[in-house]
Tab-separated table of C-alpha atoms in Angstrom:
chain	number	residue	atom	x	y	z
C	24	MET	CA	-19.619	34.287	44.720
C	25	LYS	CA	-23.547	35.167	44.035
C	26	PRO	CA	-23.735	38.196	42.161
C	27	SER	CA	-25.176	41.223	43.533
C	28	THR	CA	-28.835	42.561	43.087
C	29	SER	CA	-28.135	45.557	45.014
C	30	LYS	CA	-27.110	48.943	42.742
C	31	GLU	CA	-24.993	49.997	45.194
C	32	ASP	CA	-22.717	46.516	45.041
C	33	CYS	CA	-22.154	47.272	40.752
C	34	ILE	CA	-18.862	48.620	41.489
C	35	VAL	CA	-16.863	46.410	39.453
C	36	VAL	CA	-13.263	46.099	41.125
C	37	PRO	CA	-10.656	44.331	38.685
C	38	ILE	CA	-9.425	40.893	40.360
C	39	GLU	CA	-6.098	41.263	39.063
C	40	VAL	CA	-5.596	44.098	41.438
C	41	GLY	CA	-6.273	41.365	44.294
C	42	GLN	CA	-4.122	39.318	42.342
C	43	GLU	CA	-1.611	40.865	40.536
C	44	LEU	CA	1.493	38.604	40.883
C	45	ALA	CA	-0.594	35.488	40.678
C	46	ALA	CA	-1.876	36.763	37.685
C	47	LYS	CA	0.974	37.343	36.418
C	48	VAL	CA	2.951	34.271	36.832
C	49	LEU	CA	-0.104	32.055	35.570
C	50	GLY	CA	-0.761	34.077	33.066
C	51	PHE	CA	-4.892	34.754	34.870
C	52	ALA	CA	-6.107	35.329	37.893
C	53	PRO	CA	-7.128	32.000	40.309
C	54	LEU	CA	-9.678	33.886	41.619
C	55	GLN	CA	-11.454	34.765	38.590
C	56	LEU	CA	-10.530	31.187	37.765
C	57	ALA	CA	-12.879	30.498	40.720
C	58	ASP	CA	-15.516	32.825	39.741
C	59	ASP	CA	-16.189	31.513	36.467
C	60	ILE	CA	-15.706	28.000	37.404
C	61	TYR	CA	-19.049	28.628	39.997
C	62	ASN	CA	-21.085	30.999	37.689
C	63	MET	CA	-20.446	27.531	34.894
C	64	VAL	CA	-21.488	25.350	37.495
C	65	SER	CA	-24.438	27.158	38.743
C	66	ASP	CA	-25.311	27.835	35.639
C	67	ASN	CA	-25.326	23.894	34.979
C	68	VAL	CA	-27.110	23.069	37.879
C	69	ALA	CA	-30.039	25.838	37.115
C	70	GLY	CA	-30.732	24.059	33.586
C	71	MET	CA	-30.705	20.894	35.043
C	72	VAL	CA	-33.078	21.475	37.951
C	73	GLN	CA	-35.930	23.870	35.024
C	74	SER	CA	-35.408	20.471	32.924
C	75	PHE	CA	-36.223	17.508	35.305
C	76	VAL	CA	-38.920	20.272	37.298
C	77	GLN	CA	-40.306	20.575	33.642
C	78	LYS	CA	-40.236	16.796	32.553
C	79	LEU	CA	-41.921	16.379	36.126
C	80	SER	CA	-43.593	18.459	34.954
C	81	ASP	CA	-45.120	17.338	31.223
C	82	LYS	CA	-44.807	13.449	33.575
C	83	TYR	CA	-47.318	14.500	35.881
C	84	ARG	CA	-49.656	17.367	34.153
C	85	SER	CA	-52.695	15.952	35.381
C	86	LYS	CA	-51.598	15.790	38.937
C	87	LEU	CA	-49.445	19.137	39.735
C	88	LYS	CA	-51.066	22.387	39.506
C	89	PRO	CA	-48.409	25.280	37.817
C	90	ASP	CA	-48.041	26.661	41.370
C	91	GLN	CA	-47.159	23.311	42.379
C	92	VAL	CA	-44.856	23.119	40.187
C	93	ASP	CA	-43.052	26.556	40.936
C	94	GLU	CA	-43.435	25.715	44.481
C	95	LEU	CA	-40.931	22.682	43.603
C	96	LEU	CA	-38.331	24.294	40.919
C	97	ASN	CA	-37.724	27.128	44.147
C	98	VAL	CA	-37.161	24.818	47.038
C	99	LEU	CA	-35.023	22.209	44.538
C	100	ARG	CA	-33.212	25.061	43.096
C	101	HIS	CA	-33.015	27.077	46.564
C	102	LYS	CA	-31.941	23.529	48.201
C	103	LEU	CA	-28.880	23.191	45.349
C	104	GLN	CA	-27.806	26.667	45.301
C	105	ARG	CA	-27.080	25.894	48.820
C	106	GLN	CA	-25.610	23.429	48.431
C	107	LEU	CA	-23.387	24.009	45.962
C	108	ASP	CA	-22.150	27.475	47.573
C	109	SER	CA	-21.061	25.654	50.804
C	110	ALA	CA	-18.826	22.691	49.002
C	111	PHE	CA	-17.779	25.964	46.238
C	112	ASN	CA	-16.498	27.665	49.095
C	113	ASP	CA	-13.949	25.099	49.931
C	114	PHE	CA	-13.560	24.253	46.505
C	115	GLU	CA	-12.041	27.450	46.313
C	116	LYS	CA	-10.134	27.939	48.807
C	117	PHE	CA	-8.003	24.699	48.297
C	118	LEU	CA	-7.795	26.443	44.427
C	119	ILE	CA	-6.525	29.727	45.725
C	120	GLY	CA	-5.037	28.764	49.159
C	121	ASP	CA	-2.779	25.527	47.858
C	122	LEU	CA	-3.450	24.587	44.130
C	123	LEU	CA	-2.654	28.012	42.460
C	124	TYR	CA	-1.073	29.872	46.085
C	125	ILE	CA	2.072	32.106	44.360
C	126	HIS	CA	4.397	32.888	47.290
C	127	PRO	CA	4.661	37.244	47.756
C	128	ASN	CA	8.636	36.183	47.490
C	129	VAL	CA	8.714	35.178	44.015
C	130	VAL	CA	10.599	37.140	41.500
C	131	LEU	CA	9.159	38.302	38.103
C	132	GLU	CA	11.287	38.174	35.254
C	133	GLU	CA	10.756	42.171	34.865
C	134	ASP	CA	11.230	42.609	38.385
C	135	ARG	CA	14.660	40.485	38.329
C	136	CYS	CA	17.132	43.969	37.548
C	137	GLN	CA	14.937	45.485	40.761
C	138	LEU	CA	16.419	42.295	42.996
C	139	SER	CA	20.255	42.733	41.329
C	140	TYR	CA	20.049	46.345	41.974
C	141	ARG	CA	19.005	45.473	45.806
C	142	GLU	CA	21.470	42.770	46.192
C	143	GLU	CA	24.074	45.209	45.425
C	144	TYR	CA	22.443	47.907	48.119
C	145	ASP	CA	22.561	45.105	50.842
C	146	LYS	CA	25.698	43.993	49.519
C	147	ALA	CA	27.132	48.135	50.049
C	148	ILE	CA	25.095	48.332	53.253
C	149	ASP	CA	26.779	44.542	54.534
C	150	LYS	CA	30.210	46.019	54.069
C	151	ARG	CA	29.406	49.805	55.547
C	152	ILE	CA	28.601	47.732	58.644
C	153	ASP	CA	31.027	45.591	58.876
C	154	THR	CA	33.368	49.142	58.545
C	155	TYR	CA	31.709	50.564	61.393
C	156	THR	CA	31.875	47.286	63.009
C	157	LYS	CA	35.488	47.112	63.156
C	158	ARG	CA	35.771	50.983	64.318
C	159	LEU	CA	33.602	49.848	67.222
C	160	VAL	CA	36.079	46.940	68.387
C	161	ALA	CA	38.863	49.513	67.620
C	162	LEU	CA	37.473	51.842	69.492
C	163	ARG	CA	36.429	49.146	72.559
C	164	THR	CA	40.379	47.355	72.716
C	165	LEU	CA	41.724	51.109	73.242
C	166	LYS	CA	39.109	52.174	75.513
C	167	ALA	CA	40.510	48.505	77.259
C	168	GLU	CA	43.986	50.176	76.918
C	169	ALA	CA	42.875	53.695	77.808
C	170	THR	CA	41.327	51.629	81.366
C	171	ARG	CA	44.438	49.651	81.635
C	172	GLU	CA	46.967	52.591	81.647
C	173	LEU	CA	44.667	54.894	83.579
C	174	ALA	CA	44.747	52.553	86.439
C	175	SER	CA	48.867	51.986	85.946
C	176	LEU	CA	49.342	55.604	86.919
C	177	GLN	CA	46.012	55.452	89.954
C	178	SER	CA	48.504	52.766	91.186
C	179	VAL	CA	51.658	54.145	90.755
C	180	SER	CA	50.215	57.462	91.487
C	181	GLU	CA	49.149	55.670	95.036
C	182	ALA	CA	52.641	54.225	95.717
C	183	SER	CA	54.168	57.992	94.848
C	184	GLU	CA	51.746	59.535	97.248
C	185	LYS	CA	52.536	56.104	100.059
C	186	ALA	CA	56.112	56.431	99.541
C	187	CYS	CA	56.483	60.585	100.089
C	188	ALA	CA	54.202	59.657	103.126
C	189	GLU	CA	56.523	57.207	104.784
C	190	ILE	CA	59.306	60.111	103.545
C	191	GLU	CA	57.316	62.737	105.264
C	192	ASN	CA	56.550	60.605	109.029
C	193	ALA	CA	60.706	59.420	108.217
C	194	VAL	CA	62.000	62.926	108.505
C	195	LYS	CA	59.401	64.216	111.055
C	196	ASP	CA	60.924	61.297	113.547
C	197	SER	CA	64.224	61.830	112.334
C	198	PHE	CA	64.356	65.928	113.405
C	199	GLU	CA	61.433	65.136	116.073
C	200	VAL	CA	59.316	67.904	114.407
C	201	ASP	CA	55.244	67.683	113.868
C	202	SER	CA	55.525	68.539	109.986
C	203	LEU	CA	57.560	69.205	106.856
C	204	ASP	CA	56.802	73.247	107.752
C	205	GLU	CA	58.164	72.729	111.038
C	206	LEU	CA	61.562	71.225	109.930
C	207	SER	CA	61.125	74.079	107.120
C	208	VAL	CA	61.506	76.457	110.481
C	209	LEU	CA	63.748	74.656	112.083
C	210	ILE	CA	66.108	74.332	109.022
C	211	ARG	CA	66.098	77.996	108.719
C	212	GLU	CA	66.826	78.946	112.237
C	213	ARG	CA	69.562	76.862	112.349
C	214	THR	CA	71.418	78.316	109.661
C	215	LYS	CA	70.963	81.328	110.633
C	216	SER	CA	72.405	80.390	113.780
C	217	PHE	CA	75.626	79.092	111.882
C	218	GLY	CA	75.656	81.747	109.562
C	219	GLN	CA	75.952	83.937	112.469
C	220	ILE	CA	78.933	82.395	114.161
C	221	TYR	CA	80.830	81.995	111.311
C	222	SER	CA	80.820	85.938	111.686
C	223	ALA	CA	81.682	85.354	114.603
C	224	PHE	CA	84.596	83.565	114.308
C	225	SER	CA	85.753	84.604	111.337
C	226	GLU	CA	85.603	88.376	113.369
C	227	HIS	CA	87.747	87.046	116.089
C	228	PHE	CA	90.362	84.611	114.509
C	229	LEU	CA	90.749	85.390	110.712
C	230	PRO	CA	92.524	88.633	110.756
C	231	HIS	CA	94.969	87.378	113.208
C	232	LEU	CA	95.598	84.896	110.971
């Protein structure tokens, strides 16, 4: 709060830069107000100390030397300034952090058009999210149905394989063969034998009929 005496610290940054929103809403920067109050109180305290020491010096001129007066002035000024700084830090926190605090979500009148646009933009995004969510739900439902159908087909396939195996075993047991290939060979041989028998029968008996 105290003014700087260093040339390197003389770069002035507008207080509104750090409190632009509060300055727009309130019409003034709370931190600037705090600085103004501090400077006013500090000047009054300095004037009060100066007046007190001057009156003390006038009253006890014969007993106080000028260097004693200056020393007393410096001691009082230092103590009061330190107490003022400590007390004002708490006051500044209350003033800026509580009393004049503006929440960052406050929307200025000139920004309402942007807020409206933002709401429409958010609604459009929500609509797209809803659309894609429904599509995902549909895809998941389709996947579940496909999984069930696949399981059903798998069950039918297993049942068919089991039935084929049972039929094959029944055929092998009935014809006393070890495999269907062997049965096929047996059928061809018996068919061939039957053909030979039929040919011989036809050759010996049919001409006499």
